[in-house]
PDB file of C-alpha atoms in Angstrom:
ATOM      1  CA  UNK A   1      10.215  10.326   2.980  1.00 61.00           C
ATOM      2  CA  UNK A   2       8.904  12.671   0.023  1.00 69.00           C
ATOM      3  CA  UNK A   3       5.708  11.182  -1.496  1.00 86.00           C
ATOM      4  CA  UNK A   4       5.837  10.630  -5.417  1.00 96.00           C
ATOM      5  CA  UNK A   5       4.413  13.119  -8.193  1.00 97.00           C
ATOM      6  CA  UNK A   6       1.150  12.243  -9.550  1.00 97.00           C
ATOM      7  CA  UNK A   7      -1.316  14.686 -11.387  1.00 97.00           C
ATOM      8  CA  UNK A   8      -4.188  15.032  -9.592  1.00 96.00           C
ATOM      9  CA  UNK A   9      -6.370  14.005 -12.189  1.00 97.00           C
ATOM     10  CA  UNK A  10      -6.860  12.716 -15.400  1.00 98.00           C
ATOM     11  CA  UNK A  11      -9.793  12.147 -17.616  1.00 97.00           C
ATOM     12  CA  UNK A  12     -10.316  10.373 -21.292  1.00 96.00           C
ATOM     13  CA  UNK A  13     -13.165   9.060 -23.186  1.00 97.00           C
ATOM     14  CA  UNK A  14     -14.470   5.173 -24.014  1.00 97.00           C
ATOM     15  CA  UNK A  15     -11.736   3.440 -26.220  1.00 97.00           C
ATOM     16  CA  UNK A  16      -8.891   6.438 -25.568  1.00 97.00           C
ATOM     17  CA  UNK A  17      -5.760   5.818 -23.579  1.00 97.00           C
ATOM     18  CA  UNK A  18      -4.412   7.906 -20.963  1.00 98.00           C
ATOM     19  CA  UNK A  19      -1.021   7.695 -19.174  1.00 98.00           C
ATOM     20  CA  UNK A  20      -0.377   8.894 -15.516  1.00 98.00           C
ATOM     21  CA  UNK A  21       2.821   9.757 -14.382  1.00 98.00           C
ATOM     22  CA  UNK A  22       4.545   9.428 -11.398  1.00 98.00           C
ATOM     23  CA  UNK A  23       7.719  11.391 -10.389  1.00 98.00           C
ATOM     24  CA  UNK A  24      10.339   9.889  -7.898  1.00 97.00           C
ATOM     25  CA  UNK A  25      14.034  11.022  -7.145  1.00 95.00           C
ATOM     26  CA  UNK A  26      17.337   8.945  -7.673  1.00 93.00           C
ATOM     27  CA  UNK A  27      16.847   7.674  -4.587  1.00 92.00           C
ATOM     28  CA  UNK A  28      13.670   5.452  -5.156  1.00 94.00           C
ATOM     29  CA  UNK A  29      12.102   5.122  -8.586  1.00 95.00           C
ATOM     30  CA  UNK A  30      15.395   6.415 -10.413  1.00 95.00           C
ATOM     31  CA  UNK A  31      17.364   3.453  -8.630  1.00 94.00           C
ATOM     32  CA  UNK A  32      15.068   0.575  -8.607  1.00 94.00           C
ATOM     33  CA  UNK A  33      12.321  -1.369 -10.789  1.00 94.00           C
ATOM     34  CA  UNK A  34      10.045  -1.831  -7.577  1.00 95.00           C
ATOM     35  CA  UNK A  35       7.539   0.483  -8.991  1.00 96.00           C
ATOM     36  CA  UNK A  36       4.137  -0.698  -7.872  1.00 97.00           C
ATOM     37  CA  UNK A  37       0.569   0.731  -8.789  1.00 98.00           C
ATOM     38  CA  UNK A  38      -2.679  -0.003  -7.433  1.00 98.00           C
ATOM     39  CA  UNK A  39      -6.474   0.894  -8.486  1.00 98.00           C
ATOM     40  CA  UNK A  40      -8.494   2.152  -5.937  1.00 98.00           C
ATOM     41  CA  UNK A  41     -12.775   2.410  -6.073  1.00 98.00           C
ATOM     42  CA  UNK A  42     -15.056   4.223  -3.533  1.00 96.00           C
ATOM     43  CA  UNK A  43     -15.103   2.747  -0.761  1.00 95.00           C
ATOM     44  CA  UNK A  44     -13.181  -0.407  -1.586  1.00 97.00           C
ATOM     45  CA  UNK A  45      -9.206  -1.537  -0.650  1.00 98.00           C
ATOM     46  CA  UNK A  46      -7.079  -0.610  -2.991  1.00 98.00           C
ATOM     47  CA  UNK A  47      -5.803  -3.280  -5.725  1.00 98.00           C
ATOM     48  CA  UNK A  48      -2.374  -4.082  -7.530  1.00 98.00           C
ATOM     49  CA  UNK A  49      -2.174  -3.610 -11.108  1.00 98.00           C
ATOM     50  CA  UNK A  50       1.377  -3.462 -11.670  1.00 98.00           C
ATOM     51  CA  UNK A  51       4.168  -4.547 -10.297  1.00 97.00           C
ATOM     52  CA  UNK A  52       8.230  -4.509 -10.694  1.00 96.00           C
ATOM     53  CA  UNK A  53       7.833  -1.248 -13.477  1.00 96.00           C
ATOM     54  CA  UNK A  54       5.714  -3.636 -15.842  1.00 97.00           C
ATOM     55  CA  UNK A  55       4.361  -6.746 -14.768  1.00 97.00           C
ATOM     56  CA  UNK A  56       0.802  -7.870 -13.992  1.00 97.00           C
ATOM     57  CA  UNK A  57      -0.660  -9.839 -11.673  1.00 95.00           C
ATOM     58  CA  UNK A  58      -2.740 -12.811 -12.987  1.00 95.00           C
ATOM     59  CA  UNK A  59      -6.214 -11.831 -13.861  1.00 95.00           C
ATOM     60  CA  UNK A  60      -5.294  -7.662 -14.690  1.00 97.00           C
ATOM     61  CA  UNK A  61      -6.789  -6.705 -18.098  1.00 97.00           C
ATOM     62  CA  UNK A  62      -3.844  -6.383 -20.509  1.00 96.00           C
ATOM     63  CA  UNK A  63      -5.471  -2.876 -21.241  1.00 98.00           C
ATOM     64  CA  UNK A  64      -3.012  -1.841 -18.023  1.00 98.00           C
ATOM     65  CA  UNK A  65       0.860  -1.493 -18.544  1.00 98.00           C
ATOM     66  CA  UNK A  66       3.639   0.201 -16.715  1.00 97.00           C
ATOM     67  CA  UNK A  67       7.311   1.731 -17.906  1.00 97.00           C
ATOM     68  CA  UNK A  68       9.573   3.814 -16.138  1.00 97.00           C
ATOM     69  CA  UNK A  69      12.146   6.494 -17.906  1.00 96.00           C
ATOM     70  CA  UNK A  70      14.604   7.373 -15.333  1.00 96.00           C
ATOM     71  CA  UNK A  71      13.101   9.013 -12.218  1.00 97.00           C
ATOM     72  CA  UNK A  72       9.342   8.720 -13.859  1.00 98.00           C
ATOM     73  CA  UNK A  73       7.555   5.487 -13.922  1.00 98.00           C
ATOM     74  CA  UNK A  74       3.914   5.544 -16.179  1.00 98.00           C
ATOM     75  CA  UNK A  75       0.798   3.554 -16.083  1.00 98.00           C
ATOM     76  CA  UNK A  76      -0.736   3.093 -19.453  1.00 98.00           C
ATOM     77  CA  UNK A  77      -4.255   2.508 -19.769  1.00 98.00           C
ATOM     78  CA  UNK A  78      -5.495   1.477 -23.281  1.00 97.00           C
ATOM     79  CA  UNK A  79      -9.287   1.185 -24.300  1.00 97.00           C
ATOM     80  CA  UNK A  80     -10.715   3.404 -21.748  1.00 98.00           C
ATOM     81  CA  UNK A  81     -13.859   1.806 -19.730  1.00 97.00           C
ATOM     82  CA  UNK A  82     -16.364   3.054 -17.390  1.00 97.00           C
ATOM     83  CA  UNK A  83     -15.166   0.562 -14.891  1.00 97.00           C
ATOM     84  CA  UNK A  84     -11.651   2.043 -14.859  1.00 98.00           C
ATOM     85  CA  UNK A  85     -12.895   5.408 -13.257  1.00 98.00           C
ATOM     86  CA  UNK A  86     -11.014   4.841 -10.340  1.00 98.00           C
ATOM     87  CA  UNK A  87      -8.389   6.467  -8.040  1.00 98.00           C
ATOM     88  CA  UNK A  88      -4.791   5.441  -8.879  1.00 98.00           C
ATOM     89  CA  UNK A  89      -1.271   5.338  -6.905  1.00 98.00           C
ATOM     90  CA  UNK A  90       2.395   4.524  -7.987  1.00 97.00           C
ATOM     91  CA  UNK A  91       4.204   3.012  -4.751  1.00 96.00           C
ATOM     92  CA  UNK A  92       7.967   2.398  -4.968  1.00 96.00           C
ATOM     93  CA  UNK A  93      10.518   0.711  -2.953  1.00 94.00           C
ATOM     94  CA  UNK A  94      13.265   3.524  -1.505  1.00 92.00           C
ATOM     95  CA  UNK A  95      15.905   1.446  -0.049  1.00 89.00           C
ATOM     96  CA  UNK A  96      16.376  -0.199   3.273  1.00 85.00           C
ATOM     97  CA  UNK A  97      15.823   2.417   5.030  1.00 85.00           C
ATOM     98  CA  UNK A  98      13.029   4.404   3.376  1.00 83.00           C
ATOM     99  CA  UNK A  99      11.776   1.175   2.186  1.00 90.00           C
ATOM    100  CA  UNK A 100       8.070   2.559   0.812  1.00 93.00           C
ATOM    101  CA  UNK A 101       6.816   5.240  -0.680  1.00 95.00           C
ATOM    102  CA  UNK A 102       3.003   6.330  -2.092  1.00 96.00           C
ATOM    103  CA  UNK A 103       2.094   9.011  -4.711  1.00 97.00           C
ATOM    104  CA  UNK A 104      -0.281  11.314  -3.982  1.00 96.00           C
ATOM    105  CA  UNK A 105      -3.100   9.823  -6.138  1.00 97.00           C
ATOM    106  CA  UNK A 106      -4.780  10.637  -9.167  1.00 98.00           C
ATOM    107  CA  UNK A 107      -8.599  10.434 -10.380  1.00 98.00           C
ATOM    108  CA  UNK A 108      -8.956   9.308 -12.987  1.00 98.00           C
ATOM    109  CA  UNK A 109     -12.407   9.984 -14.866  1.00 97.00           C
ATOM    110  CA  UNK A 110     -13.611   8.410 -18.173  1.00 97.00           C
ATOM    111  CA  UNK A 111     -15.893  10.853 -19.660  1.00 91.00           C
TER     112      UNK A 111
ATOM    113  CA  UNK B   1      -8.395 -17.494  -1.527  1.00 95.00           C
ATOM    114  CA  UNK B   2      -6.548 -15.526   0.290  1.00 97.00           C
ATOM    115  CA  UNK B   3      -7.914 -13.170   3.369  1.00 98.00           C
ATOM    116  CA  UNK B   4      -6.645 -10.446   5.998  1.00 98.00           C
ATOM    117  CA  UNK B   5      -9.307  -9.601   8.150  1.00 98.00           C
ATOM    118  CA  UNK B   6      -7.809  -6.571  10.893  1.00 98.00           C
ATOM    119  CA  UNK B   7      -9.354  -5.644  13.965  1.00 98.00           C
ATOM    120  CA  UNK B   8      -8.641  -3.200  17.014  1.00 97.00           C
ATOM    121  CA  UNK B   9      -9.257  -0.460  15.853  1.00 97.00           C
ATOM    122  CA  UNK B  10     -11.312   2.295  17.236  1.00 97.00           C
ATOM    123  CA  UNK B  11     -11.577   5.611  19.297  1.00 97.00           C
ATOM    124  CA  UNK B  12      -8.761   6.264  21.754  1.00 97.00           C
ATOM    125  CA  UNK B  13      -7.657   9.851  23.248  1.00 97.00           C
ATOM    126  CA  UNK B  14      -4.345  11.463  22.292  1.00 98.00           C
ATOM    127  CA  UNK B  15      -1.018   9.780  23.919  1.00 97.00           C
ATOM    128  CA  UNK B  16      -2.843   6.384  24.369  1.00 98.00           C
ATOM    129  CA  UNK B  17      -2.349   3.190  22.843  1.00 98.00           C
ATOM    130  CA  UNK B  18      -3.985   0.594  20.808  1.00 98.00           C
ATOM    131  CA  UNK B  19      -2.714  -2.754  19.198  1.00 98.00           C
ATOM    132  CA  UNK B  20      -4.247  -3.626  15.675  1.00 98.00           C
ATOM    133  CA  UNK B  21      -4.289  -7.100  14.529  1.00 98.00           C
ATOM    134  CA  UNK B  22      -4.752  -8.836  10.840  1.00 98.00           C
ATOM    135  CA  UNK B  23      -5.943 -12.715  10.908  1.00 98.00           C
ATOM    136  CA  UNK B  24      -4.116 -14.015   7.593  1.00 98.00           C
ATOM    137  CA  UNK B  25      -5.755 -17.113   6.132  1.00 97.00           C
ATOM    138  CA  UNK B  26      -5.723 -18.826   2.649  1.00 97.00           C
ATOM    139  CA  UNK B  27      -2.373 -18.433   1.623  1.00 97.00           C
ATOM    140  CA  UNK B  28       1.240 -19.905   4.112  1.00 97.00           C
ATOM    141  CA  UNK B  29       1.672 -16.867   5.868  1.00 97.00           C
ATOM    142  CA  UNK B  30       5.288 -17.278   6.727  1.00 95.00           C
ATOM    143  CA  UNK B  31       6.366 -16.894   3.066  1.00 96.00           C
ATOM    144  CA  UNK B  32       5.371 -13.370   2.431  1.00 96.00           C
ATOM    145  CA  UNK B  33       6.203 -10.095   3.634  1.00 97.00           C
ATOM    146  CA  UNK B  34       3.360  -7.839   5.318  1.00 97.00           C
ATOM    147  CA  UNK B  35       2.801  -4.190   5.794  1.00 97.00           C
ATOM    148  CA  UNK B  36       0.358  -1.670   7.376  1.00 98.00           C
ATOM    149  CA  UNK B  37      -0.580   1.143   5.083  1.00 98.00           C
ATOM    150  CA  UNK B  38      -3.043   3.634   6.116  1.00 98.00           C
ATOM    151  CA  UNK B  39      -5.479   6.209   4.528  1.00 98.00           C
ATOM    152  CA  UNK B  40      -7.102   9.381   6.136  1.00 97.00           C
ATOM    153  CA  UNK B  41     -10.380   9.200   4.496  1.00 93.00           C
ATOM    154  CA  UNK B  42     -10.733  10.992   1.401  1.00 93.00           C
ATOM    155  CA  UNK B  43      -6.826  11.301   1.080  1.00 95.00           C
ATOM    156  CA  UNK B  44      -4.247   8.967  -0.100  1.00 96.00           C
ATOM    157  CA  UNK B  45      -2.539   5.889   0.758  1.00 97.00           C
ATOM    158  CA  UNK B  46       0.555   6.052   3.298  1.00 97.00           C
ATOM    159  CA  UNK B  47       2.593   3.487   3.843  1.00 96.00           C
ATOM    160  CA  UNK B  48       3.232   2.693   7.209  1.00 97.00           C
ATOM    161  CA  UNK B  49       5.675  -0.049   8.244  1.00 97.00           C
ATOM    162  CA  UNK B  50       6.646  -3.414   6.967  1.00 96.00           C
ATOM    163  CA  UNK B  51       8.063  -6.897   8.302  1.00 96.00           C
ATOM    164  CA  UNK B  52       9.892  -9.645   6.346  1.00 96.00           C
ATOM    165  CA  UNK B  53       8.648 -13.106   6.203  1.00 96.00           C
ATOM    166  CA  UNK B  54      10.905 -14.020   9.225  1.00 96.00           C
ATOM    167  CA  UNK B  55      10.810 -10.226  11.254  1.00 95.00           C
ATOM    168  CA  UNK B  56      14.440 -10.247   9.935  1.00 94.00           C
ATOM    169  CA  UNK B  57      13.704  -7.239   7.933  1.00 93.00           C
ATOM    170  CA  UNK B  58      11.021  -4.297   9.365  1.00 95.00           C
ATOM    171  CA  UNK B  59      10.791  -0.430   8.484  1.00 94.00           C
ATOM    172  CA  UNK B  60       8.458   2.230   9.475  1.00 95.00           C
ATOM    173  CA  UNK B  61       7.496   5.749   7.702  1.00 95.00           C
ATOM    174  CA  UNK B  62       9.940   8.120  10.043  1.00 94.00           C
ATOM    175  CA  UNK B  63       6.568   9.773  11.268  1.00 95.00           C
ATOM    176  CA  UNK B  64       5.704   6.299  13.343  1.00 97.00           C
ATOM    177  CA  UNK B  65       9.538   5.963  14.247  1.00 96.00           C
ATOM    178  CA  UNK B  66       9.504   4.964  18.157  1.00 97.00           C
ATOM    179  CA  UNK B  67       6.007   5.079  18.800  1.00 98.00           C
ATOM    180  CA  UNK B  68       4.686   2.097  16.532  1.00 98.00           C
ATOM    181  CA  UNK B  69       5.959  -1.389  16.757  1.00 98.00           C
ATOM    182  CA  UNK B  70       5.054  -3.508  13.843  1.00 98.00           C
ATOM    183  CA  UNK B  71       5.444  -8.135  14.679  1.00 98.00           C
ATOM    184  CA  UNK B  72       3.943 -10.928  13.383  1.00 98.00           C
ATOM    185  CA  UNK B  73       3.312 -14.833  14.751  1.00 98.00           C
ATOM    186  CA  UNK B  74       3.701 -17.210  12.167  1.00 97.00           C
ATOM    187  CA  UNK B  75       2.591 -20.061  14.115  1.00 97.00           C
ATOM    188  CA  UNK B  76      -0.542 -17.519  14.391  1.00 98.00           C
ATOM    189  CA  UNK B  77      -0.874 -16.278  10.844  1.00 98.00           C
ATOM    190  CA  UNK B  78      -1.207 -12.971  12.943  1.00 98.00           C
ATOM    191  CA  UNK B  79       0.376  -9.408  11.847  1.00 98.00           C
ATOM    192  CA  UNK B  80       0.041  -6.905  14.765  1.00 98.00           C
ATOM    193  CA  UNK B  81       0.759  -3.593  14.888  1.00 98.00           C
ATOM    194  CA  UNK B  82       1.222  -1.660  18.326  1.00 98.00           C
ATOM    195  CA  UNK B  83       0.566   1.947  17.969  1.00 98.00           C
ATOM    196  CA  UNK B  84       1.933   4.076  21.184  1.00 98.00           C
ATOM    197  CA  UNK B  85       1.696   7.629  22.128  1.00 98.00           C
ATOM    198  CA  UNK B  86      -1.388   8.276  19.379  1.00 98.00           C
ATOM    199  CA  UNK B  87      -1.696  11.710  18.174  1.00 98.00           C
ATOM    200  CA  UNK B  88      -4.641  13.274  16.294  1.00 97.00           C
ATOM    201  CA  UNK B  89      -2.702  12.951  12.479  1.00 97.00           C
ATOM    202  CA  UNK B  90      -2.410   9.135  13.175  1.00 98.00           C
ATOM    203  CA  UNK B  91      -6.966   8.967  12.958  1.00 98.00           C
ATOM    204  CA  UNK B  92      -6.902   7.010   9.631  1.00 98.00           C
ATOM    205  CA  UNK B  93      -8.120   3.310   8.035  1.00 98.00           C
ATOM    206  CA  UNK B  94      -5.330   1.285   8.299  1.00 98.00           C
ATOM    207  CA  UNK B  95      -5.285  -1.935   5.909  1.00 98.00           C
ATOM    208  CA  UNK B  96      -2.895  -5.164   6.345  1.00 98.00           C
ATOM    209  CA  UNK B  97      -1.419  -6.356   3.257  1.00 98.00           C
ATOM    210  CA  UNK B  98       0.574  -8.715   1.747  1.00 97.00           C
ATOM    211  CA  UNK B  99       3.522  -8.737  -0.263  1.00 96.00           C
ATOM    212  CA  UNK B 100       4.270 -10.721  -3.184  1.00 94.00           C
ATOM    213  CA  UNK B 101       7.163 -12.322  -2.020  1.00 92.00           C
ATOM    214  CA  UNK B 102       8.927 -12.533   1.123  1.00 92.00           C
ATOM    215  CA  UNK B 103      10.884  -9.361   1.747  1.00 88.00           C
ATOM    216  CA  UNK B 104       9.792  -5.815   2.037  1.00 84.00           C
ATOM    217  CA  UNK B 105       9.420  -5.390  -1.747  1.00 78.00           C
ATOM    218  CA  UNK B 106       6.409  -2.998  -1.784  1.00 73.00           C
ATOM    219  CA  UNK B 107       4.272  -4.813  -4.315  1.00 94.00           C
ATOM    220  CA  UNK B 108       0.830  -5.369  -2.396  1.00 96.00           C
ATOM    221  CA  UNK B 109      -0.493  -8.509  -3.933  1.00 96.00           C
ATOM    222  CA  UNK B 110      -3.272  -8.500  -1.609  1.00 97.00           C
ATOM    223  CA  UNK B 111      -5.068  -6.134   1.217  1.00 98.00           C
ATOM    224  CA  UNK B 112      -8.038  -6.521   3.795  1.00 98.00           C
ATOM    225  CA  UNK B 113     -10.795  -4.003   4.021  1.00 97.00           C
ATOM    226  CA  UNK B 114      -9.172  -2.208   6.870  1.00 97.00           C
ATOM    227  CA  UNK B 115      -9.956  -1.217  10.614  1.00 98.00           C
ATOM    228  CA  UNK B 116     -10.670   2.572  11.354  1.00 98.00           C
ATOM    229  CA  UNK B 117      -8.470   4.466  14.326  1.00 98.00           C
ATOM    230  CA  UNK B 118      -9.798   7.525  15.369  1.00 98.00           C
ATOM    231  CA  UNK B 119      -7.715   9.582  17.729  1.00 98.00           C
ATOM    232  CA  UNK B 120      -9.459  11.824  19.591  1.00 97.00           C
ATOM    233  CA  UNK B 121     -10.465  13.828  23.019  1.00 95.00           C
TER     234      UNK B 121
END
């Protein structure tokens, strides 16, 4: 159960976009639309902001999408803000027998 | 509004046990999915196990494979998860969350604040 690729960091200034990407294998994020991604503060449980490659739960800021291009799935975040300074992690599901896996993580800091 | 509130966690040596629990309220608890995911602090998340709305479906990360035993009690709203044999590399805050829908489908709609397990001599 390999975790999925995710830069380490990632940084942008107030109003920019930034995209993090998160590398899978055939077996998970290559074979399924399951890919999950959640925003994570200091200090605080983590919180979904994607879900199945490109959907959002109610009450996300439309600023956050997700896409996935064969084994790499992307979150897009348009309009920088202070408030998004955050850590964030793609999750997807790896069959029914893997079931879940994390990515690493990446910081992301608006500048 | 929905809430997971864990408990049970805490210091215990190497080799021993301890049982987590998550109280589920605010939400039917037999329609959704629930996993354990953990986090060493400072590091990242790590999925743990999951169960199926009806225990019909469960998985664990192979590092937990025959030592952990993940169950729930519907007629509780309870999630439990019993954690055997402990080793040092299991000392981590481990959150209960919930699934959006009813099978393990790894989108974590909601989580509690989690319950610290420190394994240690």
């Amino acid at each position: 159960q390999s975790a999925l690729t995710q830069p380490a960091s990632v940084s942008g200034s107030p109003g920019q976009s930034i995209t993090i990407s998160c590398t899978g294998t055939s077996s998970d994020v290559g074979s399924y639309d399951l890919v999950s991604w959640y925003q994570q503060h200091p200090g605080k449980a983590p919180k979904l902001m994607i879900y199945e490659r490109s959907k959002r739960p109610s009450g996300v800021s439309n600023r956050f999408s997700g896409s996935k291009s064969g084994n790499t799935a992307s979150l897009t975040i348009s309009g920088l803000q202070a408030e998004d300074e955050a850590d964030y992690y793609c999750c997807s599901y790896a069959g029914s027998s893997t079931f879940v896996v994390f990515g690493g993580g990446t910081k992301l800091s608006v500048l | 509004e929905v809430q997971l509130v864990e408990s049970g966690g805490g210091l215990v040596q190497p080799g021993r046990s301890l049982r987590l629990s998550c109280a589920a309220s605010g939400f039917t608890f037999d329609d959704y999915a629930m996993h354990w995911v953990r986090q060493v602090p400072g590091k990242g998340l790590e999925w743990v196990s999951g169960i199926s709305w009806n225990s019909g479906s469960i998985g664990y990360v192979d590092s937990v494979k025959g030592r952990f035993t993940i169950s729930r009690d519907n007629a509780k709203n309870s999630l439990y998860l019993q954690m055997n044999s402990l080793r040092a590399e299991d000392t981590a805050l481990y959150y209960c969350a919930k699934d959006i829908g009813y099978d393990i489908l790894t989108a974590l709609g909601d989580w509690g604040q989690g319950t610290l397990v420190t394994v240690s001599s």
